[in-house]
Each structure stands twice: as C-alpha cells, then as structure tokens.
C-alpha cells in the first residue's frame, strides 16, 4: 500500500465510525467549502485546502521521503525525535504512524473539538449551550497550542529521511464507536459492572497489569450508571469543565472518558455525575488496533512502540 492509500483508508474509516454520521460530516464539509468560496484571495493564502475534504485537521501526512510500497511500519501513541531515532536504529521502517498529532496536525488540533458539540447534543445537551461552552474551550486550546514546537518531530523525520503520518481522530472515532456498542449491548446497571465490561477489552486488560487499567474517578462501585455518555473518547481533548452541570441536567448519569483533569473531576463531582476512566493509552491503542487490522490484512508488518499495545481485533 502507498502512504496516501493508508492515510485515505484511515480518514474513510474515521468518517464511517463518526458519531455525527456520514451525512453530518458531509454537511460540515459543505459549509466549510461555502465559506472558503467567499473569502478573499489574500485570506486563501495559508488556508489548509485539505480541510475542505477531510474533517480531521488533527491527522495529516507530515513527511514523505520516499513514496514506496509500505511493507513495515512503526506505530506509536506519541512519536518524538527519540522514536524517529529508534526507527532508524531498527532499520527498514517504511513508514512511522503517530497517534497524537504532530506538525500542522498539532497546530490545528482544536478544529476537531467541534465534534464534541454534536456528540453532547446527541446526549441531550442543548446545542446552544454545548456550542457556547465548547467554543470557549476551543479558543483556550488554540491559544495553548501556539507556544508548542509543532515541527520538532517532523524535522527529525525529514533529517533522517523517514516517512511520517499522524492519525488521531479517525482512530479515536473507531474506539468510541466500539465502546458505545459494547456498553449499549451489555447495558451495565452499576458502575462496577461498567468497569468490569471495560476490563474485558484486551488493551485495558493489558494496561491493568501496569496499573493503568479502567478506574472510577468520580462515584463508587455500587452507584447506578444511569445514562452512560461516551462524550470524552473522541473529539481531541477535554471539553469545558462547565459542561458537567449541563450534562447532568440533560439526564446523563455516567461519563466514560480516556482521562480527566483535577478541575474536570471536581466539576463532575459537583454535578453528581459518575466518571469512569477507561485508560488513556489503552483507549488510544484500541482505536489504533481497529484501524491496523485492515493494514495487516493487506500484508503490512506492524511494530508497536511508545506505549501502543498491539492486539488483533
Ligand atoms: Fe490520546
């Protein structure tokens, strides 16, 4: 497979599993194109044209050194210059796939957070509230990303002549869809049942061995789950802490996320929500695995690194 084919496959699988549905994604892209047509020639300078067809600004082809048939890939959750050197040391790595965004995909990560508005709305939070609170947070994340050295790892790949791409939300969408179906099919009553269900997933089981498995961050084992919301698995990074009160008012009882900050934890507690954390790197691994099986079927060899737990699905 060529790099672009691998990348396109990830984007299309991301759209297939997107909580907004294919139609929802197409509506967003259509609006973006309409806006683009109205902006001036000057404003078009530096505009990311790929964003007109690809809804995931946090996933990009970052460096193509040699556009060859890809037989062996190094895949990691966080790829830094250390992993680029590792790839060189291992040798014969045709492509490196990072999960967390790098380069321009890191600089524009915040754009994907809009996805959370629609997901919150699907769980009953009025769209005006979700939009207002998420917009505040999106702007904060955008400002925060400004100080980051976005190109550091991309430069390392370029200097060592290695192909590099990153795939973030497409994989997180796959993980979110998988978890939603598993939870809805089983319908856990109590928090301990929900945690038990998460622990059945091999990636989380593996993470548990090193103390990073599913954990209750807010609430207790015997609490009823109530309505379970998968609002924090995909959509880049944590939303606004002010949303928990609104989620509680919308009838949500339990939030399943990848990770939660102290500020978010306190707000969730105040809103009487339960928060179950599936595990960050293991949830990332779950989504990456759901994509990689497609590549392996086509004969691509996968070498996991940087925390990535490879499990065939
Ligand atoms: Fe992640």
Coordinates of N, CA, C and O in Angstrom, one line a residue, residues 166-256:
X166 N 0.4 11.2 10.9 CA -0.3 11.0 12.2 C -1.8 10.8 12.0 O -2.4 11.4 11.1
X167 N -2.4 9.9 12.8 CA -3.8 9.6 12.7 C -4.4 9.7 14.1 O -4.2 8.8 14.9
X168 N -5.2 10.7 14.3 CA -5.7 10.9 15.7 C -7.2 10.6 15.7 O -7.6 9.5 16.1
X169 N -8.0 11.6 15.3 CA -9.5 11.4 15.5 C -10.0 10.2 14.7 O -11.0 9.5 15.3
X170 N -9.5 9.9 13.5 CA -10.1 8.6 12.9 C -10.0 7.4 13.8 O -10.9 6.6 13.9
X171 N -8.9 7.3 14.5 CA -8.7 6.1 15.4 C -9.6 6.3 16.7 O -10.2 5.3 17.1
X172 N -9.6 7.5 17.2 CA -10.5 7.7 18.4 C -11.9 7.5 18.1 O -12.7 7.0 18.9
X173 N -12.3 7.8 16.9 CA -13.7 7.6 16.5 C -14.0 6.1 16.5 O -15.1 5.6 16.9
X174 N -13.0 5.3 16.0 CA -13.2 3.8 16.0 C -13.3 3.3 17.4 O -14.2 2.4 17.7
X175 N -12.5 3.8 18.3 CA -12.6 3.4 19.7 C -13.9 3.8 20.3 O -14.5 2.9 21.0
X176 N -14.4 5.0 20.1 CA -15.6 5.5 20.7 C -16.8 4.6 20.2 O -17.7 4.2 21.0
X177 N -16.8 4.3 18.9 CA -17.9 3.5 18.3 C -17.9 2.1 18.9 O -19.0 1.6 19.3
X178 N -16.7 1.5 19.0 CA -16.6 0.2 19.6 C -17.1 0.2 21.0 O -17.9 -0.7 21.4
X179 N -16.7 1.1 21.8 CA -17.1 1.2 23.3 C -18.6 1.4 23.4 O -19.2 0.8 24.2
X180 N -19.1 2.3 22.6 CA -20.5 2.6 22.7 C -21.4 1.4 22.4 O -22.3 1.1 23.1
X181 N -21.0 0.6 21.3 CA -21.7 -0.6 21.0 C -21.6 -1.6 22.1 O -22.6 -2.3 22.5
X182 N -20.4 -1.8 22.6 CA -20.2 -2.8 23.7 C -21.0 -2.4 24.9 O -21.7 -3.3 25.5
X183 N -21.0 -1.2 25.3 CA -21.7 -0.7 26.5 C -23.2 -0.8 26.3 O -24.0 -1.4 27.1
X184 N -23.7 -0.4 25.1 CA -25.1 -0.5 24.8 C -25.7 -1.9 24.7 O -26.8 -2.2 25.1
X185 N -24.8 -2.8 24.2 CA -25.2 -4.2 24.0 C -25.4 -4.9 25.4 O -26.2 -5.8 25.6
X186 N -24.5 -4.4 26.3 CA -24.5 -5.1 27.6 C -25.4 -4.4 28.6 O -25.9 -5.1 29.5
X187 N -25.5 -3.1 28.5 CA -26.4 -2.3 29.5 C -26.0 -2.5 30.9 O -26.9 -3.0 31.7
X188 N -24.8 -2.2 31.3 CA -24.4 -2.3 32.7 C -25.3 -1.5 33.7 O -25.6 -0.4 33.3
X189 N -25.6 -2.1 34.8 CA -26.5 -1.4 35.7 C -25.7 -0.5 36.7 O -26.0 0.6 36.9
X190 N -24.7 -1.1 37.3 CA -23.9 -0.4 38.3 C -22.5 -0.1 37.8 O -22.1 -0.7 36.8
X191 N -21.8 0.9 38.4 CA -20.5 1.3 38.0 C -19.5 0.1 37.9 O -18.7 0.0 37.0
X192 N -19.7 -0.8 38.9 CA -18.7 -1.9 38.9 C -18.9 -2.8 37.7 O -18.0 -3.4 37.2
X193 N -20.2 -2.9 37.2 CA -20.5 -3.7 36.0 C -19.8 -3.0 34.8 O -19.3 -3.7 33.9
X194 N -19.9 -1.7 34.8 CA -19.3 -0.9 33.7 C -17.8 -1.1 33.7 O -17.2 -1.4 32.6
X195 N -17.2 -1.0 34.8 CA -15.7 -1.2 34.9 C -15.3 -2.6 34.5 O -14.4 -2.8 33.7
X196 N -16.2 -3.6 34.9 CA -15.9 -5.0 34.6 C -16.0 -5.2 33.1 O -15.1 -5.9 32.5
X197 N -16.9 -4.5 32.4 CA -17.1 -4.6 31.0 C -15.8 -4.0 30.3 O -15.3 -4.6 29.3
X198 N -15.4 -2.9 30.8 CA -14.2 -2.3 30.2 C -12.9 -3.2 30.3 O -12.1 -3.2 29.4
X199 N -12.9 -3.8 31.5 CA -11.7 -4.7 31.8 C -11.7 -5.9 30.9 O -10.7 -6.6 30.8
X200 N -12.8 -6.2 30.2 CA -12.8 -7.4 29.3 C -12.1 -7.1 28.0 O -11.7 -8.0 27.3
X201 N -11.9 -5.8 27.7 CA -11.2 -5.4 26.5 C -9.7 -5.6 26.6 O -9.1 -5.1 27.6
X202 N -9.1 -6.4 25.7 CA -7.7 -6.8 25.9 C -6.7 -5.7 26.1 O -5.8 -5.8 27.0
X203 N -6.9 -4.6 25.5 CA -6.0 -3.4 25.6 C -6.0 -2.9 27.1 O -5.0 -2.6 27.7
X204 N -7.3 -2.8 27.6 CA -7.4 -2.4 29.0 C -6.9 -3.4 30.0 O -6.3 -3.1 31.0
X205 N -7.1 -4.7 29.6 CA -6.6 -5.8 30.5 C -5.1 -5.7 30.6 O -4.5 -5.9 31.7
X206 N -4.5 -5.5 29.5 CA -3.0 -5.4 29.4 C -2.6 -4.1 30.2 O -1.6 -4.2 31.0
X207 N -3.3 -3.0 30.1 CA -2.9 -1.8 30.8 C -3.1 -2.0 32.3 O -2.3 -1.4 33.1
X208 N -4.0 -2.8 32.7 CA -4.3 -3.1 34.1 C -3.0 -3.7 34.8 O -2.7 -3.4 35.9
X209 N -2.3 -4.5 34.0 CA -1.1 -5.2 34.5 C 0.0 -4.2 35.0 O 0.8 -4.5 35.8
X210 N 0.0 -3.0 34.4 CA 1.0 -2.0 34.8 C 0.3 -0.9 35.6 O 0.9 0.2 35.7
X211 N -0.9 -1.1 36.0 CA -1.6 -0.1 36.9 C -2.3 1.0 36.1 O -2.5 2.1 36.7
X212 N -2.5 0.8 34.8 CA -3.1 1.9 34.0 C -4.5 1.4 33.4 O -4.9 2.0 32.4
X213 N -5.1 0.5 34.1 CA -6.4 0.0 33.6 C -7.6 0.9 33.9 O -7.4 2.0 34.5
X214 N -8.8 0.5 33.6 CA -10.0 1.3 33.9 C -10.1 1.6 35.4 O -9.8 0.8 36.3
X215 N -10.5 2.9 35.7 CA -10.7 3.3 37.1 C -11.9 4.2 37.3 O -12.2 4.9 36.3
X216 N -12.4 4.2 38.5 CA -13.5 5.1 38.8 C -12.9 6.4 39.3 O -12.2 6.3 40.3
X217 N -13.1 7.5 38.7 CA -12.5 8.7 39.1 C -13.5 9.5 40.0 O -13.2 10.3 40.9
X218 N -14.8 9.4 39.6 CA -15.9 10.0 40.4 C -17.0 9.0 40.6 O -17.4 8.4 39.6
X219 N -17.5 8.9 41.8 CA -18.6 7.9 42.1 C -18.0 6.7 42.8 O -16.8 6.6 43.1
X220 N -18.9 5.7 43.0 CA -18.4 4.4 43.6 C -19.0 3.2 42.9 O -19.9 3.3 42.2
X221 N -18.4 2.1 43.2 CA -18.7 0.8 42.5 C -20.2 0.5 42.5 O -20.7 0.0 41.5
X222 N -20.9 0.8 43.7 CA -22.3 0.4 43.8 C -23.2 1.4 43.2 O -24.4 1.2 43.1
X223 N -22.7 2.6 42.7 CA -23.6 3.6 42.1 C -24.3 3.0 40.9 O -23.7 2.3 40.1
X224 N -25.5 3.5 40.6 CA -26.2 3.2 39.4 C -25.5 4.0 38.3 O -25.1 5.1 38.5
X225 N -25.4 3.4 37.1 CA -24.7 4.1 36.0 C -25.7 5.2 35.4 O -25.2 6.3 35.0
X226 N -27.0 4.9 35.4 CA -27.9 5.8 34.7 C -27.6 5.9 33.2 O -27.0 4.9 32.7
X227 N -27.8 7.0 32.6 CA -27.5 7.1 31.2 C -26.0 7.3 31.0 O -25.4 8.2 31.6
X228 N -25.4 6.4 30.2 CA -23.9 6.5 30.1 C -23.6 7.2 28.8 O -24.1 6.9 27.7
X229 N -22.7 8.2 28.9 CA -22.3 9.1 27.8 C -20.9 8.8 27.4 O -20.0 8.9 28.2
X230 N -20.7 8.6 26.1 CA -19.3 8.5 25.5 C -18.9 9.8 24.9 O -18.7 9.9 23.7
X231 N -18.9 10.8 25.7 CA -18.6 12.2 25.2 C -17.1 12.6 25.2 O -16.8 13.6 24.7
X232 N -16.3 11.7 25.8 CA -14.9 12.1 26.0 C -13.9 11.1 25.5 O -12.8 11.1 26.0
X233 N -14.3 10.3 24.5 CA -13.4 9.4 23.9 C -12.8 10.0 22.7 O -11.6 9.8 22.3
X234 N -13.7 10.7 21.9 CA -13.2 11.3 20.7 C -13.5 12.8 20.7 O -14.3 13.3 21.5
X235 N -12.8 13.5 19.8 CA -13.0 15.0 19.7 C -11.8 15.7 20.3 O -11.9 16.8 20.9
X236 N -10.7 15.0 20.2 CA -9.4 15.6 20.6 C -9.0 15.7 22.0 O -8.2 14.9 22.5
X237 N -9.5 16.6 22.8 CA -9.1 16.7 24.2 C -10.3 17.1 25.0 O -11.3 17.3 24.5
X238 N -10.0 17.2 26.3 CA -11.1 17.5 27.2 C -11.9 18.8 26.9 O -11.4 19.8 26.5
X239 N -13.2 18.7 27.0 CA -14.1 19.8 26.8 C -14.1 20.7 28.0 O -13.2 20.7 28.9
X240 N -15.1 21.6 28.1 CA -15.2 22.6 29.1 C -15.6 21.9 30.4 O -16.6 21.1 30.4
X241 N -15.0 22.2 31.6 CA -15.5 21.6 32.8 C -16.9 22.1 33.2 O -17.6 21.4 33.9
X242 N -17.3 23.3 32.6 CA -18.6 23.8 32.9 C -19.7 22.9 32.3 O -20.9 23.1 32.6
X243 N -19.3 22.0 31.4 CA -20.3 21.2 30.7 C -21.0 20.1 31.6 O -22.1 19.7 31.4
X244 N -20.2 19.7 32.7 CA -20.7 18.6 33.5 C -22.1 18.9 34.1 O -23.0 18.1 34.2
X245 N -22.3 20.1 34.6 CA -23.6 20.5 35.2 C -24.7 20.4 34.1 O -25.8 19.9 34.4
X246 N -24.4 20.8 32.9 CA -25.3 20.8 31.8 C -25.6 19.3 31.4 O -26.7 19.0 31.1
X247 N -24.6 18.5 31.5 CA -24.8 17.1 31.1 C -25.7 16.4 32.1 O -26.5 15.6 31.8
X248 N -25.4 16.7 33.4 CA -26.3 16.2 34.5 C -27.7 16.6 34.3 O -28.6 15.8 34.4
X249 N -27.9 17.9 34.0 CA -29.3 18.4 33.7 C -29.9 17.7 32.5 O -31.2 17.6 32.4
X250 N -29.1 17.3 31.6 CA -29.6 16.6 30.4 C -29.9 15.1 30.6 O -30.4 14.4 29.7
X251 N -29.7 14.7 31.9 CA -30.1 13.3 32.2 C -29.0 12.3 32.1 O -29.2 11.1 32.3
X252 N -27.7 12.8 31.9 CA -26.6 11.8 31.9 C -26.2 11.5 33.3 O -26.2 12.3 34.2
X253 N -25.9 10.2 33.6 CA -25.5 9.7 34.9 C -24.1 9.4 35.0 O -23.4 9.6 36.1
X254 N -23.5 8.9 33.9 CA -22.1 8.5 33.9 C -21.4 8.9 32.7 O -21.9 8.7 31.6
X255 N -20.2 9.4 32.8 CA -19.4 9.7 31.7 C -18.2 8.7 31.6 O -17.5 8.5 32.6
X256 N -18.0 8.2 30.4 CA -16.8 7.3 30.2 C -15.8 8.1 29.4 O -16.1 8.6 28.3

